[in-house]
Coordinates of C-alpha atoms in Angstrom, one line a residue:
M792 CA 47.8 -10.8 70.8
N793 CA 45.1 -12.4 73.0
I794 CA 41.5 -11.2 73.3
Q795 CA 42.2 -9.3 76.5
S796 CA 45.0 -7.3 74.9
H797 CA 42.8 -6.6 71.9
I798 CA 40.0 -5.2 74.0
V799 CA 42.0 -3.2 76.5
E800 CA 44.1 -1.6 73.8
Q801 CA 40.9 -0.3 72.1
N802 CA 39.3 1.1 75.2
P803 CA 41.6 3.9 76.5
H804 CA 38.7 5.4 78.5
W805 CA 39.1 2.5 81.0
K806 CA 42.4 4.0 81.9
E807 CA 41.1 7.6 82.3
S808 CA 42.2 8.5 78.8
S809 CA 40.0 9.9 76.0
F810 CA 40.0 9.0 72.3
P811 CA 42.2 11.4 70.4
V812 CA 39.6 12.7 67.9
P813 CA 38.7 16.1 66.5
H814 CA 36.3 18.3 68.6
L815 CA 34.2 19.4 65.6
K816 CA 31.5 16.9 64.8
R817 CA 29.5 15.8 61.7
D818 CA 25.9 17.0 61.3
L819 CA 24.6 13.5 62.0
Y820 CA 26.3 13.4 65.5
D821 CA 23.2 14.8 67.3
D822 CA 20.9 12.2 65.8
I823 CA 23.2 9.3 66.6
Y824 CA 23.7 10.6 70.2
A825 CA 19.9 10.9 70.6
S826 CA 19.5 7.3 69.4
L827 CA 21.3 6.2 72.5
N828 CA 17.9 6.6 74.3
S829 CA 16.3 4.0 72.0
P830 CA 16.3 0.3 73.0
L831 CA 16.8 -0.6 69.3
I832 CA 20.2 -1.2 67.8
T833 CA 21.6 1.9 66.0
F834 CA 23.2 0.9 62.7
L835 CA 25.4 3.6 61.2
S836 CA 26.5 2.9 57.6
G837 CA 28.5 4.8 55.1
P838 CA 31.4 4.6 52.6
R839 CA 35.0 4.4 53.7
R840 CA 36.6 7.4 55.4
V841 CA 33.4 9.5 56.0
G842 CA 34.0 9.5 59.7
K843 CA 31.9 6.7 61.2
S844 CA 34.6 5.5 63.7
I845 CA 35.5 9.0 64.8
L846 CA 31.8 9.7 65.4
L847 CA 31.6 6.7 67.7
K848 CA 34.6 7.7 69.6
Q849 CA 33.3 11.3 70.0
I850 CA 30.2 9.9 71.5
I851 CA 32.1 7.8 74.0
N852 CA 34.2 10.8 75.0
H853 CA 30.9 12.7 75.6
L854 CA 29.4 9.9 77.6
V855 CA 32.5 9.8 79.9
S856 CA 33.4 13.4 80.2
I857 CA 30.0 15.2 80.0
D858 CA 27.4 12.5 81.0
K859 CA 29.7 11.0 83.6
V860 CA 29.0 7.5 82.6
Q861 CA 31.4 5.1 84.2
P862 CA 34.0 4.1 81.6
S863 CA 33.7 0.4 82.6
R864 CA 30.1 0.5 81.3
I865 CA 31.3 1.3 77.7
L866 CA 32.8 -1.2 75.4
F867 CA 34.3 -0.2 72.0
F868 CA 35.7 -2.7 69.6
E869 CA 36.8 -2.4 65.9
F870 CA 36.6 -5.8 64.1
S871 CA 38.6 -7.0 61.2
P872 CA 37.9 -9.5 58.3
K873 CA 40.2 -12.2 59.9
Q874 CA 37.8 -12.7 62.8
N875 CA 34.8 -15.0 62.7
K876 CA 31.3 -14.4 64.1
E877 CA 31.9 -16.2 67.3
F878 CA 34.6 -13.6 68.1
I879 CA 31.9 -11.0 68.5
W880 CA 30.3 -13.1 71.2
D881 CA 33.8 -13.6 72.8
V882 CA 34.4 -9.9 73.0
Y883 CA 31.0 -9.3 74.6
Q884 CA 31.5 -12.1 77.1
Y885 CA 34.9 -10.9 78.1
F886 CA 33.5 -7.4 78.7
K887 CA 30.5 -8.8 80.7
Q888 CA 32.6 -11.1 82.9
N889 CA 35.8 -9.1 83.4
I890 CA 35.0 -5.4 83.2
L891 CA 31.4 -4.9 84.3
R892 CA 31.0 -4.2 88.0
D893 CA 27.3 -3.4 88.4
K894 CA 23.9 -3.8 86.6
Q895 CA 23.6 -0.2 85.3
K896 CA 23.1 0.6 81.7
I897 CA 25.9 -0.5 79.4
Y898 CA 26.9 0.6 75.9
L899 CA 28.3 -1.7 73.2
F900 CA 30.0 0.1 70.3
F901 CA 30.9 -2.4 67.6
D902 CA 32.8 -0.7 64.8
E903 CA 33.1 -2.1 61.2
V904 CA 31.2 -5.2 62.3
Q905 CA 30.0 -5.9 58.8
V906 CA 33.4 -7.3 57.9
I907 CA 32.5 -10.4 59.8
S908 CA 30.4 -12.9 57.9
E909 CA 27.0 -13.6 59.5
F910 CA 27.6 -10.9 62.1
E911 CA 23.8 -10.3 62.2
I912 CA 23.3 -13.8 63.8
I913 CA 25.4 -12.9 66.8
L914 CA 24.0 -9.4 67.1
K915 CA 20.5 -10.9 67.2
E916 CA 21.6 -13.4 69.9
I917 CA 23.1 -10.7 72.1
Y918 CA 20.2 -8.4 71.6
D919 CA 17.6 -11.0 72.5
T920 CA 19.4 -12.1 75.6
V921 CA 20.1 -8.7 77.3
D922 CA 17.8 -6.3 79.1
Q923 CA 17.2 -3.9 76.2
T924 CA 16.3 -1.1 78.5
K925 CA 19.8 -1.4 80.0
T926 CA 21.9 -2.3 77.0
K927 CA 22.5 0.0 74.0
I928 CA 24.1 -1.5 70.9
L929 CA 25.6 0.8 68.3
V930 CA 27.2 -0.7 65.2
T931 CA 28.9 0.8 62.2
G932 CA 30.0 -0.5 58.8
S933 CA 30.0 0.1 55.2
P934 CA 26.7 -1.1 53.6
S935 CA 27.2 -4.8 52.7
I936 CA 25.5 -7.6 51.0
S937 CA 24.9 -9.1 54.4
Y938 CA 23.1 -5.9 55.5
K939 CA 21.0 -5.8 52.3
R940 CA 20.0 -9.4 52.2
K941 CA 20.2 -10.7 55.8
M942 CA 20.2 -7.9 58.3
A943 CA 16.8 -6.7 57.4
E944 CA 15.6 -10.2 58.0
S945 CA 17.6 -11.4 61.0
L946 CA 17.3 -8.1 62.9
A947 CA 13.8 -7.1 61.6
G948 CA 12.3 -4.7 64.2
R949 CA 15.5 -4.6 66.2
F950 CA 17.5 -1.8 64.6
I951 CA 17.3 1.8 63.3
P952 CA 19.4 2.5 60.2
Y953 CA 21.4 5.8 59.8
R954 CA 23.5 6.7 56.8
L955 CA 26.5 8.9 56.8
F956 CA 27.3 10.6 53.5
P957 CA 30.4 12.6 52.4
L958 CA 30.5 16.2 53.8
N959 CA 27.9 18.6 52.6
F960 CA 28.9 22.2 51.8
R961 CA 27.6 23.8 55.0
E962 CA 29.2 21.1 57.1
Y963 CA 32.5 21.6 55.2
L964 CA 32.5 25.3 55.9
R965 CA 31.6 24.8 59.6
L966 CA 34.4 22.2 60.1
L967 CA 36.9 24.5 58.4
E968 CA 35.6 27.3 60.6
S969 CA 35.4 29.4 57.4
P970 CA 34.3 33.0 57.5
L971 CA 32.2 32.2 54.4
Q972 CA 29.7 30.6 56.8
E973 CA 28.2 34.1 57.4
K974 CA 27.4 34.3 53.7
L975 CA 25.3 31.1 53.7
V976 CA 22.5 33.1 55.2
D977 CA 22.1 36.2 53.1
H978 CA 20.1 38.9 55.0
S979 CA 21.1 41.6 52.5
Q980 CA 18.4 43.2 50.3
D981 CA 21.1 44.5 48.0
N982 CA 21.2 42.3 44.8
L983 CA 24.9 43.3 44.0
M984 CA 25.9 42.2 47.5
R985 CA 24.0 38.9 47.1
I986 CA 25.8 38.3 43.7
G987 CA 29.2 39.0 45.3
N988 CA 28.5 36.6 48.2
L989 CA 27.3 33.8 45.8
E990 CA 30.4 34.3 43.7
Q991 CA 32.7 33.7 46.7
L992 CA 30.6 30.7 47.8
N993 CA 30.6 29.1 44.3
T994 CA 34.4 29.5 44.1
E995 CA 34.8 27.6 47.3
F996 CA 32.0 25.2 46.3
K997 CA 34.1 24.1 43.3
R998 CA 37.1 23.6 45.6
F999 CA 34.8 21.6 47.9
L1000 CA 33.6 19.4 45.0
S1001 CA 37.2 18.8 43.9
W1002 CA 38.7 17.7 47.2
G1003 CA 36.7 18.7 50.2
R1004 CA 34.3 15.8 50.6
L1005 CA 36.0 13.8 53.3
P1006 CA 36.8 15.1 56.9
Q1007 CA 40.5 14.1 56.9
M1008 CA 41.1 16.0 53.7
L1009 CA 40.3 19.4 55.2
T1010 CA 43.8 19.8 56.7
M1011 CA 45.8 18.2 53.9
P1012 CA 48.0 20.0 51.4
D1013 CA 46.6 19.9 47.8
N1014 CA 49.0 17.2 46.5
E1015 CA 48.1 14.9 49.5
R1016 CA 44.3 15.4 48.9
I1017 CA 44.6 14.0 45.3
F1018 CA 46.6 11.0 46.6
Y1019 CA 44.1 10.4 49.5
L1020 CA 41.1 10.3 47.1
D1021 CA 42.9 7.9 44.7
A1022 CA 43.9 5.7 47.6
S1023 CA 40.3 5.7 48.9
I1024 CA 39.0 4.5 45.5
H1025 CA 41.8 1.9 45.2
Q1026 CA 41.2 0.5 48.7
S1027 CA 37.5 0.3 48.2
I1028 CA 37.6 -1.5 44.9
T1029 CA 40.5 -3.8 45.7
K1030 CA 40.7 -4.6 49.4
D1031 CA 37.1 -3.9 50.4
A1032 CA 35.5 -5.5 47.4
F1033 CA 37.6 -8.6 48.0
D1034 CA 37.2 -8.8 51.8
Y1035 CA 33.4 -8.0 51.9
F1036 CA 32.1 -9.3 48.6
S1037 CA 34.6 -11.9 47.5
I1038 CA 35.3 -10.1 44.2
Q1039 CA 37.9 -12.2 42.5
N1040 CA 38.5 -9.8 39.6
P1041 CA 39.2 -6.3 41.0
S1042 CA 40.4 -5.1 37.6
A1043 CA 36.9 -5.7 36.1
I1044 CA 35.0 -3.9 38.8
S1045 CA 37.6 -1.1 38.6
A1046 CA 37.0 -0.8 34.8
I1047 CA 33.3 -0.6 35.3
F1048 CA 33.7 2.1 37.9
S1049 CA 36.0 4.1 35.6
Y1050 CA 33.3 3.8 32.9
L1051 CA 30.6 5.1 35.3
C1052 CA 32.9 8.0 36.2
Q1053 CA 33.2 8.9 32.5
N1054 CA 29.4 8.6 32.1
N1055 CA 28.3 10.1 35.4
G1056 CA 24.6 10.7 35.6
Q1057 CA 23.8 8.9 32.3
I1058 CA 21.3 6.1 31.7
I1059 CA 23.1 2.8 32.0
I1060 CA 21.8 -0.4 30.3
K1061 CA 23.4 -3.4 31.9
E1062 CA 23.2 -5.5 28.6
N1063 CA 25.1 -2.8 26.7
L1064 CA 27.7 -2.5 29.5
S1065 CA 28.2 -6.3 29.4
N1066 CA 28.6 -6.3 25.6
V1067 CA 31.1 -3.4 25.7
S1068 CA 33.2 -4.9 28.6
G1069 CA 33.0 -8.5 27.7
I1070 CA 31.9 -9.2 31.3
S1071 CA 28.9 -11.5 31.8
L1072 CA 25.5 -9.9 32.5
I1073 CA 25.3 -11.6 35.8
T1074 CA 28.7 -10.3 36.9
V1075 CA 27.9 -6.8 35.6
S1076 CA 24.7 -6.8 37.7
N1077 CA 26.6 -8.0 40.7
Y1078 CA 29.4 -5.5 40.4
L1079 CA 27.0 -2.6 39.9
D1080 CA 25.3 -3.7 43.1
V1081 CA 28.6 -3.9 45.0
L1082 CA 29.6 -0.4 43.8
E1083 CA 26.4 1.0 45.2
L1084 CA 26.6 -0.9 48.5
M1085 CA 30.1 0.5 49.0
G1086 CA 28.8 4.0 48.6
L1087 CA 30.7 4.7 45.3
T1088 CA 27.6 5.0 43.2
Y1089 CA 23.8 5.7 43.4
T1090 CA 21.1 4.3 41.2
V1091 CA 18.1 6.4 40.3
Y1092 CA 15.1 4.9 38.4
N1093 CA 12.6 6.5 36.0
A1094 CA 9.7 5.1 38.0
T1095 CA 7.9 5.4 41.3
N1096 CA 6.1 2.0 41.0
P1097 CA 8.2 -0.8 42.5
I1098 CA 7.0 -3.3 39.8
V1099 CA 7.6 -0.9 36.9
K1100 CA 11.0 0.0 38.3
L1101 CA 12.3 -3.5 37.5
N1102 CA 12.2 -2.7 33.8
S1103 CA 12.5 1.0 33.8
A1104 CA 15.5 3.1 32.7
R1105 CA 18.2 3.7 35.4
K1106 CA 20.7 6.4 35.8
I1107 CA 23.9 5.8 37.8
Y1108 CA 25.6 8.6 39.5
V1109 CA 29.1 8.4 40.9
S1110 CA 29.5 9.6 44.5
S1111 CA 30.2 13.4 44.5
M1112 CA 33.6 12.5 46.1
F1113 CA 34.7 11.0 42.7
G1114 CA 32.4 13.0 40.4
L1115 CA 35.4 14.7 38.8
K1116 CA 37.6 11.7 38.5
N1117 CA 38.3 10.4 34.9
S1118 CA 35.5 12.5 33.5
K1119 CA 35.3 12.7 29.7
Y1120 CA 33.4 16.0 29.8
D1121 CA 34.7 19.5 29.6
P1122 CA 35.3 21.1 33.1
Q1123 CA 32.0 23.0 33.2
T1124 CA 30.0 20.0 32.2
A1125 CA 31.9 17.7 34.6
F1126 CA 31.2 20.1 37.5
G1127 CA 27.6 20.1 36.5
F1128 CA 27.3 16.3 36.9
A1129 CA 29.3 16.5 40.1
A1130 CA 26.8 19.0 41.4
E1131 CA 24.0 16.7 40.4
S1132 CA 25.6 13.9 42.4
Y1133 CA 25.9 16.3 45.4
V1134 CA 22.2 17.3 45.1
L1135 CA 21.3 13.6 44.9
E1136 CA 23.2 12.9 48.1
R1137 CA 21.4 15.7 49.9
L1138 CA 18.0 14.3 48.8
L1139 CA 19.0 10.7 49.8
E1140 CA 19.8 12.1 53.3
Q1141 CA 16.1 12.6 53.7
N1142 CA 15.6 8.8 53.6
Q1143 CA 13.0 9.1 50.8
L1144 CA 12.6 7.5 47.4
V1145 CA 14.4 9.6 44.7
T1146 CA 13.5 9.0 41.1
F1147 CA 13.9 10.9 37.8
Y1148 CA 11.5 11.8 35.0
R1149 CA 12.0 11.1 31.4
N1150 CA 9.5 11.0 28.6
R1151 CA 10.7 11.2 25.1
N1152 CA 12.9 14.4 24.9
K1153 CA 11.7 15.8 28.2
E1154 CA 13.5 15.1 31.5
V1155 CA 13.7 16.3 35.1
D1156 CA 16.8 15.3 37.2
F1157 CA 15.2 14.3 40.5
L1158 CA 11.7 13.7 41.9
L1159 CA 10.6 13.2 45.5
P1160 CA 7.3 11.4 44.9
K1161 CA 6.3 11.5 48.5
N1162 CA 6.7 15.2 48.8
K1163 CA 5.6 15.9 45.2
I1164 CA 8.7 18.0 44.5
A1165 CA 10.8 17.9 41.4
Y1166 CA 14.4 19.3 41.1
E1167 CA 16.3 20.3 38.0
V1168 CA 20.0 21.0 38.5
K1169 CA 21.5 23.7 36.2
Y1170 CA 25.0 24.3 37.6
R1171 CA 26.0 26.9 35.0
L1172 CA 25.9 30.7 34.6
E1173 CA 23.3 30.7 31.8
F1174 CA 20.6 28.2 31.2
E1175 CA 17.0 27.9 30.0
Q1176 CA 14.3 27.3 32.5
P1177 CA 12.9 23.7 32.2
K1178 CA 9.7 23.5 30.2
V1179 CA 8.5 20.2 31.6
V1180 CA 5.1 20.2 33.2
L1181 CA 4.5 17.6 35.9
P1182 CA 1.0 17.6 37.3
D1183 CA 0.9 17.7 41.1
F1184 CA 4.7 18.3 41.3
E1185 CA 6.3 21.6 42.4
L1186 CA 9.3 22.1 40.1
K1187 CA 12.4 23.7 41.6
T1188 CA 15.5 24.8 39.7
L1189 CA 18.8 24.5 41.5
S1190 CA 21.3 26.7 39.7
Y1191 CA 24.7 28.4 39.9
S1192 CA 23.4 31.7 41.3
G1193 CA 19.6 31.9 40.8
S1194 CA 16.9 31.9 43.4
L1195 CA 18.0 28.4 44.6
P1196 CA 21.8 28.1 44.3
V1197 CA 23.2 24.6 44.5
C1198 CA 25.8 25.6 47.0
L1199 CA 23.1 26.6 49.5
F1200 CA 21.1 23.4 49.0

């Protein structure tokens, strides 16, 4: 298939067709749509299957049907690992020379561009040669080594990063069009009514943690949801790790991920992990980095000082999508750690530094140093109030059904 066929096939709006995508949108949609007014490149990252491509196509449909933008002013292209960086330029040049008919504002939607090595070089070249007031570039991809080490340098001052996480609970209920949405805002003064509402929400919240984290899973039968989650992990660790990060030993990185699932939310010492697994310390460090870049894990440090952080204790949480996979804990404890992962994701959505506090036998799950707020997650029916005193920090307890329920966070 030549470049013309590739491009035409991926742009049905040029033939007065729209992209066949769901009408319900992720919470981040409005922010991404608003970013179209910025001259900077919009970079949307996130793990596999959270809905990045669908979000782009929804925006294109909106531009054409609601904003009445000429379809020929919008280019969409999804890249693959087999292409080289010059192919990005070829796609842009074909669009410029064969599709454009005027000098009005154009939109370049480059999907999964991070699969191409050194993509940031071509993006910089395109960005620096166009009229930035008349050209909007929006790219998506899973976080990559290139993004971490090169993009922030090559495209410094040229892009705005956005991060799409798995569904949050409110979003999940909205996309399901669930009647439980009404119970998220409790206007009742009756305590018995409140307890009843929370019981229903917590029952659904456990289902949500089990299989409701990805948009496409919402309409699947239960048996297919389990397969879909397993396939998502397998594809990330085998195909994606190989294509994006040149991981030559997928079984080793898979074993490390399984270990992290079994020890979700625990302090991880790389030297111990290397000794237990027989994998070199350098490789362990690299694989932990890759797992986090792919959105499968999150690292939280016991420090707010960047220098101290290098040698401080670190906890590694598995994404709440997989928080219940291969857990060695009893169901109640496993759900507790999955809930902690969920809360962590909600905090990371705020684009702030998240740390934890631990001093001898006293510990607090999460701190937002900038806001001076500390969060302790107690996802169980009965628990003791934390006794840690952190000067200058407001301590909030997120619980099963207390004043700040996890499901409402």
